[in-house]
């Protein structure tokens, strides 16, 4: 089994190819560039460097969100196209779970991955390893970072925060949680596409045509459109 993983859900662009025993190849960048023109060349380059062709792939795994609306949509669209064209299964994995999986194996507590959602809000959830497998303790959600930190103080264990947007919320988190809050190292902040691939390797494939991103909330443009139309209807 050879699995291709694609993550474009935030600034980092990640592509990986694995089999059941090893990471064959992995490509990660963390720059503010247009994913839409970089993903397919990155996939083609990685396949070539690993002496593989698209027909060697047996599954596509994609970061399903939350994150950047445009970024999530790009990755999901490409993953669906490849799955349909190659006639191989498609699996979606939470973009937050990917971060948690990489740092939580040896941490004796919960892991809170986070992405900034603007206006003091974060996308986050709570994960923890049990018997070698990652489990969801609190489902992915969007809320004020201050409210999330307060909620976590009810836990009787430390919480490890991970994600490139930690600096935007670290002061608030520490203010609420003190030493209960732990923070991942700089080298651990990027999501690893190889982790994404292993997370999805043995999960059941999903229906390609009905597979959609998990935005958690409506895009701002969609929200404004709904509000404008509701205002019209009320007049």
PDB file of C-alpha atoms in Angstrom:
ATOM      1  CA  UNK A   1       0.000   0.000   0.000  1.00  0.00           C
ATOM      2  CA  UNK A   2       1.320   3.426  -1.008  1.00  0.00           C
ATOM      3  CA  UNK A   3      -0.505   6.432   0.397  1.00  0.00           C
ATOM      4  CA  UNK A   4      -0.288  10.015  -0.848  1.00  0.00           C
ATOM      5  CA  UNK A   5      -1.061  12.683   1.764  1.00  0.00           C
ATOM      6  CA  UNK A   6      -1.916  16.300   0.930  1.00  0.00           C
ATOM      7  CA  UNK A   7      -2.159  19.187   3.411  1.00  0.00           C
ATOM      8  CA  UNK A   8      -2.818  22.724   2.183  1.00  0.00           C
ATOM      9  CA  UNK A   9      -5.169  23.723   4.990  1.00  0.00           C
ATOM     10  CA  UNK A  10      -2.922  26.538   6.290  1.00  0.00           C
ATOM     11  CA  UNK A  11       0.307  28.324   5.295  1.00  0.00           C
ATOM     12  CA  UNK A  12       2.385  25.127   5.407  1.00  0.00           C
ATOM     13  CA  UNK A  13       2.183  23.020   2.267  1.00  0.00           C
ATOM     14  CA  UNK A  14       2.782  19.348   2.962  1.00  0.00           C
ATOM     15  CA  UNK A  15       2.980  16.335   0.673  1.00  0.00           C
ATOM     16  CA  UNK A  16       4.054  12.836   1.727  1.00  0.00           C
ATOM     17  CA  UNK A  17       4.160   9.321   0.350  1.00  0.00           C
ATOM     18  CA  UNK A  18       4.306   6.364   2.703  1.00  0.00           C
ATOM     19  CA  UNK A  19       3.878   2.630   2.703  1.00  0.00           C
ATOM     20  CA  UNK A  20       2.977   0.494   5.696  1.00  0.00           C
ATOM     21  CA  UNK A  21       6.535   0.408   6.991  1.00  0.00           C
ATOM     22  CA  UNK A  22       8.201   3.711   6.191  1.00  0.00           C
ATOM     23  CA  UNK A  23       7.989   7.294   5.015  1.00  0.00           C
ATOM     24  CA  UNK A  24       9.104   7.105   1.399  1.00  0.00           C
ATOM     25  CA  UNK A  25       9.190  10.853   0.809  1.00  0.00           C
ATOM     26  CA  UNK A  26       8.014  14.086   2.415  1.00  0.00           C
ATOM     27  CA  UNK A  27       7.868  17.719   1.273  1.00  0.00           C
ATOM     28  CA  UNK A  28       7.035  20.640   3.579  1.00  0.00           C
ATOM     29  CA  UNK A  29       7.225  24.408   3.144  1.00  0.00           C
ATOM     30  CA  UNK A  30       5.924  27.148   5.440  1.00  0.00           C
ATOM     31  CA  UNK A  31       5.707  30.247   3.282  1.00  0.00           C
ATOM     32  CA  UNK A  32       2.885  32.568   2.290  1.00  0.00           C
ATOM     33  CA  UNK A  33       2.515  31.470  -1.326  1.00  0.00           C
ATOM     34  CA  UNK A  34      -0.396  30.396  -3.480  1.00  0.00           C
ATOM     35  CA  UNK A  35      -0.978  26.689  -2.873  1.00  0.00           C
ATOM     36  CA  UNK A  36      -3.109  26.336  -6.003  1.00  0.00           C
ATOM     37  CA  UNK A  37      -0.121  26.661  -8.339  1.00  0.00           C
ATOM     38  CA  UNK A  38       2.318  24.697  -6.172  1.00  0.00           C
ATOM     39  CA  UNK A  39       0.543  21.536  -5.076  1.00  0.00           C
ATOM     40  CA  UNK A  40       0.535  19.533  -8.306  1.00  0.00           C
ATOM     41  CA  UNK A  41       4.188  20.357  -9.135  1.00  0.00           C
ATOM     42  CA  UNK A  42       5.113  19.312  -5.584  1.00  0.00           C
ATOM     43  CA  UNK A  43       3.243  16.010  -5.969  1.00  0.00           C
ATOM     44  CA  UNK A  44       4.833  15.365  -9.365  1.00  0.00           C
ATOM     45  CA  UNK A  45       8.302  16.155  -8.023  1.00  0.00           C
ATOM     46  CA  UNK A  46       7.890  13.893  -5.002  1.00  0.00           C
ATOM     47  CA  UNK A  47       6.595  11.002  -7.093  1.00  0.00           C
ATOM     48  CA  UNK A  48       9.519  11.392  -9.486  1.00  0.00           C
ATOM     49  CA  UNK A  49      12.096  11.591  -6.698  1.00  0.00           C
ATOM     50  CA  UNK A  50      10.619   8.433  -5.143  1.00  0.00           C
ATOM     51  CA  UNK A  51      10.640   6.576  -8.507  1.00  0.00           C
ATOM     52  CA  UNK A  52       6.855   6.259  -8.433  1.00  0.00           C
ATOM     53  CA  UNK A  53       3.997   7.059 -10.788  1.00  0.00           C
ATOM     54  CA  UNK A  54       0.404   8.028  -9.910  1.00  0.00           C
ATOM     55  CA  UNK A  55      -0.685   4.487 -10.767  1.00  0.00           C
ATOM     56  CA  UNK A  56       1.478   3.155  -7.924  1.00  0.00           C
ATOM     57  CA  UNK A  57      -0.711   4.961  -5.369  1.00  0.00           C
ATOM     58  CA  UNK A  58      -3.404   3.021  -3.495  1.00  0.00           C
ATOM     59  CA  UNK A  59      -5.022   5.741  -1.346  1.00  0.00           C
ATOM     60  CA  UNK A  60      -5.280   9.528  -1.070  1.00  0.00           C
ATOM     61  CA  UNK A  61      -5.439  11.142   2.385  1.00  0.00           C
ATOM     62  CA  UNK A  62      -6.173  14.852   2.710  1.00  0.00           C
ATOM     63  CA  UNK A  63      -6.306  17.422   5.514  1.00  0.00           C
ATOM     64  CA  UNK A  64     -10.033  18.180   5.607  1.00  0.00           C
ATOM     65  CA  UNK A  65      -9.961  21.318   7.758  1.00  0.00           C
ATOM     66  CA  UNK A  66     -10.456  23.463   9.675  1.00  0.00           C
ATOM     67  CA  UNK A  67      -8.058  26.165   8.556  1.00  0.00           C
ATOM     68  CA  UNK A  68      -7.825  28.621   5.697  1.00  0.00           C
ATOM     69  CA  UNK A  69     -11.002  28.361   3.611  1.00  0.00           C
ATOM     70  CA  UNK A  70      -9.111  28.692   0.352  1.00  0.00           C
ATOM     71  CA  UNK A  71      -6.324  26.388   1.468  1.00  0.00           C
ATOM     72  CA  UNK A  72      -8.644  23.630   2.665  1.00  0.00           C
ATOM     73  CA  UNK A  73     -10.696  23.860  -0.529  1.00  0.00           C
ATOM     74  CA  UNK A  74      -7.593  23.566  -2.741  1.00  0.00           C
ATOM     75  CA  UNK A  75      -6.353  20.421  -1.025  1.00  0.00           C
ATOM     76  CA  UNK A  76      -9.761  18.756  -0.952  1.00  0.00           C
ATOM     77  CA  UNK A  77     -10.414  19.529  -4.618  1.00  0.00           C
ATOM     78  CA  UNK A  78      -7.085  18.098  -5.744  1.00  0.00           C
ATOM     79  CA  UNK A  79      -7.486  15.029  -3.516  1.00  0.00           C
ATOM     80  CA  UNK A  80     -10.981  14.354  -4.877  1.00  0.00           C
ATOM     81  CA  UNK A  81      -9.767  14.738  -8.463  1.00  0.00           C
ATOM     82  CA  UNK A  82      -6.873  12.331  -7.945  1.00  0.00           C
ATOM     83  CA  UNK A  83      -9.067   9.820  -6.126  1.00  0.00           C
ATOM     84  CA  UNK A  84     -11.671   9.878  -8.889  1.00  0.00           C
ATOM     85  CA  UNK A  85      -9.148   9.775 -11.733  1.00  0.00           C
ATOM     86  CA  UNK A  86      -7.024   6.981 -10.240  1.00  0.00           C
ATOM     87  CA  UNK A  87     -10.065   5.128  -8.866  1.00  0.00           C
ATOM     88  CA  UNK A  88      -8.542   4.778  -5.402  1.00  0.00           C
ATOM     89  CA  UNK A  89     -10.027   5.520  -1.940  1.00  0.00           C
ATOM     90  CA  UNK A  90     -10.138   9.019  -0.453  1.00  0.00           C
ATOM     91  CA  UNK A  91      -9.872   9.687   3.291  1.00  0.00           C
ATOM     92  CA  UNK A  92     -10.172  12.989   5.147  1.00  0.00           C
ATOM     93  CA  UNK A  93      -8.443  13.730   8.461  1.00  0.00           C
ATOM     94  CA  UNK A  94      -8.854  16.719  10.770  1.00  0.00           C
ATOM     95  CA  UNK A  95      -6.136  19.307  10.181  1.00  0.00           C
ATOM     96  CA  UNK A  96      -5.925  19.736  13.955  1.00  0.00           C
ATOM     97  CA  UNK A  97      -5.558  16.016  14.596  1.00  0.00           C
ATOM     98  CA  UNK A  98      -2.475  15.962  12.344  1.00  0.00           C
ATOM     99  CA  UNK A  99      -0.704  18.452  14.606  1.00  0.00           C
ATOM    100  CA  UNK A 100      -1.721  16.622  17.766  1.00  0.00           C
ATOM    101  CA  UNK A 101      -0.605  13.242  16.432  1.00  0.00           C
ATOM    102  CA  UNK A 102       2.950  14.390  15.858  1.00  0.00           C
ATOM    103  CA  UNK A 103       3.635  15.667  19.382  1.00  0.00           C
ATOM    104  CA  UNK A 104       1.311  13.743  21.676  1.00  0.00           C
ATOM    105  CA  UNK A 105       2.743  10.218  21.710  1.00  0.00           C
ATOM    106  CA  UNK A 106       5.008  10.729  24.688  1.00  0.00           C
ATOM    107  CA  UNK A 107       3.224  13.581  26.435  1.00  0.00           C
ATOM    108  CA  UNK A 108       1.431  12.677  29.698  1.00  0.00           C
ATOM    109  CA  UNK A 109      -1.601  14.862  29.160  1.00  0.00           C
ATOM    110  CA  UNK A 110      -3.900  16.413  26.605  1.00  0.00           C
ATOM    111  CA  UNK A 111      -2.778  18.059  23.373  1.00  0.00           C
ATOM    112  CA  UNK A 112      -4.458  21.207  22.083  1.00  0.00           C
ATOM    113  CA  UNK A 113      -3.525  22.012  18.479  1.00  0.00           C
ATOM    114  CA  UNK A 114      -4.630  25.448  17.365  1.00  0.00           C
ATOM    115  CA  UNK A 115      -4.990  27.716  14.352  1.00  0.00           C
ATOM    116  CA  UNK A 116      -5.781  31.410  14.597  1.00  0.00           C
ATOM    117  CA  UNK A 117      -9.362  32.213  13.524  1.00  0.00           C
ATOM    118  CA  UNK A 118      -9.096  36.009  13.941  1.00  0.00           C
ATOM    119  CA  UNK A 119     -10.815  38.336  16.409  1.00  0.00           C
ATOM    120  CA  UNK A 120      -9.306  36.476  19.364  1.00  0.00           C
ATOM    121  CA  UNK A 121     -10.728  33.164  18.225  1.00  0.00           C
ATOM    122  CA  UNK A 122      -8.981  29.865  17.550  1.00  0.00           C
ATOM    123  CA  UNK A 123      -9.779  26.601  15.863  1.00  0.00           C
ATOM    124  CA  UNK A 124      -8.866  23.923  18.360  1.00  0.00           C
ATOM    125  CA  UNK A 125      -9.756  20.625  19.968  1.00  0.00           C
ATOM    126  CA  UNK A 126      -8.310  18.327  22.608  1.00  0.00           C
ATOM    127  CA  UNK A 127      -6.568  15.050  21.836  1.00  0.00           C
ATOM    128  CA  UNK A 128      -4.763  12.412  23.860  1.00  0.00           C
ATOM    129  CA  UNK A 129      -2.990   9.156  23.171  1.00  0.00           C
ATOM    130  CA  UNK A 130      -4.407   5.997  24.725  1.00  0.00           C
ATOM    131  CA  UNK A 131      -2.749   2.627  24.192  1.00  0.00           C
ATOM    132  CA  UNK A 132      -0.724   3.996  21.322  1.00  0.00           C
ATOM    133  CA  UNK A 133      -3.670   5.509  19.458  1.00  0.00           C
ATOM    134  CA  UNK A 134      -4.782   9.123  19.312  1.00  0.00           C
ATOM    135  CA  UNK A 135      -8.252   9.838  20.688  1.00  0.00           C
ATOM    136  CA  UNK A 136     -10.486  12.894  20.483  1.00  0.00           C
ATOM    137  CA  UNK A 137     -11.270  14.236  23.962  1.00  0.00           C
ATOM    138  CA  UNK A 138     -12.967  17.467  22.815  1.00  0.00           C
ATOM    139  CA  UNK A 139     -14.129  17.761  19.208  1.00  0.00           C
ATOM    140  CA  UNK A 140     -12.758  20.429  16.858  1.00  0.00           C
ATOM    141  CA  UNK A 141     -14.400  23.785  17.452  1.00  0.00           C
ATOM    142  CA  UNK A 142     -14.009  27.543  17.184  1.00  0.00           C
ATOM    143  CA  UNK A 143     -14.066  29.791  20.243  1.00  0.00           C
ATOM    144  CA  UNK A 144     -12.214  32.591  22.020  1.00  0.00           C
ATOM    145  CA  UNK A 145      -8.740  31.488  23.119  1.00  0.00           C
ATOM    146  CA  UNK A 146      -9.410  32.957  26.570  1.00  0.00           C
ATOM    147  CA  UNK A 147     -12.567  30.845  26.978  1.00  0.00           C
ATOM    148  CA  UNK A 148     -10.740  27.721  25.811  1.00  0.00           C
ATOM    149  CA  UNK A 149      -7.891  28.265  28.266  1.00  0.00           C
ATOM    150  CA  UNK A 150     -10.360  28.743  31.128  1.00  0.00           C
ATOM    151  CA  UNK A 151     -12.120  25.520  30.160  1.00  0.00           C
ATOM    152  CA  UNK A 152      -8.867  23.577  30.171  1.00  0.00           C
ATOM    153  CA  UNK A 153      -8.044  24.640  33.723  1.00  0.00           C
ATOM    154  CA  UNK A 154     -10.700  22.140  34.838  1.00  0.00           C
ATOM    155  CA  UNK A 155      -8.432  19.302  33.734  1.00  0.00           C
ATOM    156  CA  UNK A 156      -6.192  17.639  36.292  1.00  0.00           C
ATOM    157  CA  UNK A 157      -3.311  17.305  33.855  1.00  0.00           C
ATOM    158  CA  UNK A 158      -0.979  19.472  31.772  1.00  0.00           C
ATOM    159  CA  UNK A 159      -1.971  20.529  28.260  1.00  0.00           C
ATOM    160  CA  UNK A 160       0.477  20.768  25.369  1.00  0.00           C
ATOM    161  CA  UNK A 161      -0.276  23.476  22.801  1.00  0.00           C
ATOM    162  CA  UNK A 162       1.001  23.118  19.246  1.00  0.00           C
ATOM    163  CA  UNK A 163       0.703  25.165  16.067  1.00  0.00           C
ATOM    164  CA  UNK A 164       2.379  28.028  14.237  1.00  0.00           C
ATOM    165  CA  UNK A 165      -0.181  30.521  15.581  1.00  0.00           C
ATOM    166  CA  UNK A 166       0.695  29.967  19.247  1.00  0.00           C
ATOM    167  CA  UNK A 167       2.519  33.331  19.550  1.00  0.00           C
ATOM    168  CA  UNK A 168      -0.769  35.136  18.811  1.00  0.00           C
ATOM    169  CA  UNK A 169      -2.487  33.547  21.822  1.00  0.00           C
ATOM    170  CA  UNK A 170       0.295  32.427  24.178  1.00  0.00           C
ATOM    171  CA  UNK A 171       0.020  35.388  26.552  1.00  0.00           C
ATOM    172  CA  UNK A 172      -3.701  34.815  27.108  1.00  0.00           C
ATOM    173  CA  UNK A 173      -3.224  31.067  27.553  1.00  0.00           C
ATOM    174  CA  UNK A 174      -0.449  31.488  30.129  1.00  0.00           C
ATOM    175  CA  UNK A 175      -2.456  34.153  31.954  1.00  0.00           C
ATOM    176  CA  UNK A 176      -5.323  31.703  32.451  1.00  0.00           C
ATOM    177  CA  UNK A 177      -3.444  28.406  32.847  1.00  0.00           C
ATOM    178  CA  UNK A 178      -0.029  29.231  34.252  1.00  0.00           C
ATOM    179  CA  UNK A 179       2.325  26.256  34.378  1.00  0.00           C
ATOM    180  CA  UNK A 180      -0.443  23.865  33.368  1.00  0.00           C
ATOM    181  CA  UNK A 181       0.121  25.081  29.805  1.00  0.00           C
ATOM    182  CA  UNK A 182       3.048  23.579  27.924  1.00  0.00           C
ATOM    183  CA  UNK A 183       4.159  24.574  24.432  1.00  0.00           C
ATOM    184  CA  UNK A 184       5.649  22.521  21.623  1.00  0.00           C
ATOM    185  CA  UNK A 185       9.128  23.316  20.330  1.00  0.00           C
ATOM    186  CA  UNK A 186       9.660  25.407  17.208  1.00  0.00           C
ATOM    187  CA  UNK A 187      10.576  22.358  15.120  1.00  0.00           C
ATOM    188  CA  UNK A 188       7.256  20.694  16.047  1.00  0.00           C
ATOM    189  CA  UNK A 189       4.893  23.475  14.970  1.00  0.00           C
ATOM    190  CA  UNK A 190       4.455  22.548  11.304  1.00  0.00           C
ATOM    191  CA  UNK A 191       1.946  19.779  10.546  1.00  0.00           C
ATOM    192  CA  UNK A 192       3.675  16.679   9.185  1.00  0.00           C
ATOM    193  CA  UNK A 193       2.084  15.202   6.060  1.00  0.00           C
ATOM    194  CA  UNK A 194       3.606  11.821   6.899  1.00  0.00           C
ATOM    195  CA  UNK A 195       1.554  11.825  10.124  1.00  0.00           C
ATOM    196  CA  UNK A 196      -1.506  12.646   8.020  1.00  0.00           C
ATOM    197  CA  UNK A 197      -0.766   9.690   5.773  1.00  0.00           C
ATOM    198  CA  UNK A 198      -0.402   7.231   8.665  1.00  0.00           C
ATOM    199  CA  UNK A 199      -3.548   8.552  10.353  1.00  0.00           C
ATOM    200  CA  UNK A 200      -5.593   7.881   7.239  1.00  0.00           C
ATOM    201  CA  UNK A 201      -3.889   4.744   5.992  1.00  0.00           C
ATOM    202  CA  UNK A 202      -6.303   2.259   7.568  1.00  0.00           C
ATOM    203  CA  UNK A 203      -9.407   4.424   7.756  1.00  0.00           C
ATOM    204  CA  UNK A 204     -12.305   3.588   5.493  1.00  0.00           C
ATOM    205  CA  UNK A 205     -12.547   5.491   2.229  1.00  0.00           C
ATOM    206  CA  UNK A 206     -15.303   8.075   1.784  1.00  0.00           C
ATOM    207  CA  UNK A 207     -17.701   8.820  -1.068  1.00  0.00           C
ATOM    208  CA  UNK A 208     -15.770  11.114  -3.385  1.00  0.00           C
ATOM    209  CA  UNK A 209     -18.722  13.108  -4.742  1.00  0.00           C
ATOM    210  CA  UNK A 210     -20.159  13.967  -1.322  1.00  0.00           C
ATOM    211  CA  UNK A 211     -16.801  14.577   0.389  1.00  0.00           C
ATOM    212  CA  UNK A 212     -16.559  18.207   1.540  1.00  0.00           C
ATOM    213  CA  UNK A 213     -14.176  20.351   3.611  1.00  0.00           C
ATOM    214  CA  UNK A 214     -14.798  20.804   7.323  1.00  0.00           C
ATOM    215  CA  UNK A 215     -14.742  24.560   7.720  1.00  0.00           C
ATOM    216  CA  UNK A 216     -16.483  24.473  11.158  1.00  0.00           C
ATOM    217  CA  UNK A 217     -17.974  27.865  10.352  1.00  0.00           C
ATOM    218  CA  UNK A 218     -19.129  29.635   7.191  1.00  0.00           C
ATOM    219  CA  UNK A 219     -16.633  31.711   5.276  1.00  0.00           C
ATOM    220  CA  UNK A 220     -16.944  35.441   6.021  1.00  0.00           C
ATOM    221  CA  UNK A 221     -18.237  36.165   2.512  1.00  0.00           C
ATOM    222  CA  UNK A 222     -20.942  33.521   2.880  1.00  0.00           C
ATOM    223  CA  UNK A 223     -21.948  34.890   6.293  1.00  0.00           C
ATOM    224  CA  UNK A 224     -22.293  38.412   4.934  1.00  0.00           C
ATOM    225  CA  UNK A 225     -24.336  37.147   1.974  1.00  0.00           C
ATOM    226  CA  UNK A 226     -26.745  35.290   4.299  1.00  0.00           C
ATOM    227  CA  UNK A 227     -27.076  38.323   6.590  1.00  0.00           C
ATOM    228  CA  UNK A 228     -27.738  40.626   3.616  1.00  0.00           C
ATOM    229  CA  UNK A 229     -30.429  38.323   2.220  1.00  0.00           C
ATOM    230  CA  UNK A 230     -32.064  37.912   5.617  1.00  0.00           C
ATOM    231  CA  UNK A 231     -32.212  41.700   5.880  1.00  0.00           C
ATOM    232  CA  UNK A 232     -33.874  41.900   2.449  1.00  0.00           C
ATOM    233  CA  UNK A 233     -36.449  39.262   3.421  1.00  0.00           C
ATOM    234  CA  UNK A 234     -37.354  41.169   6.576  1.00  0.00           C
ATOM    235  CA  UNK A 235     -38.051  44.408   4.650  1.00  0.00           C
TER     236      UNK A 235
END
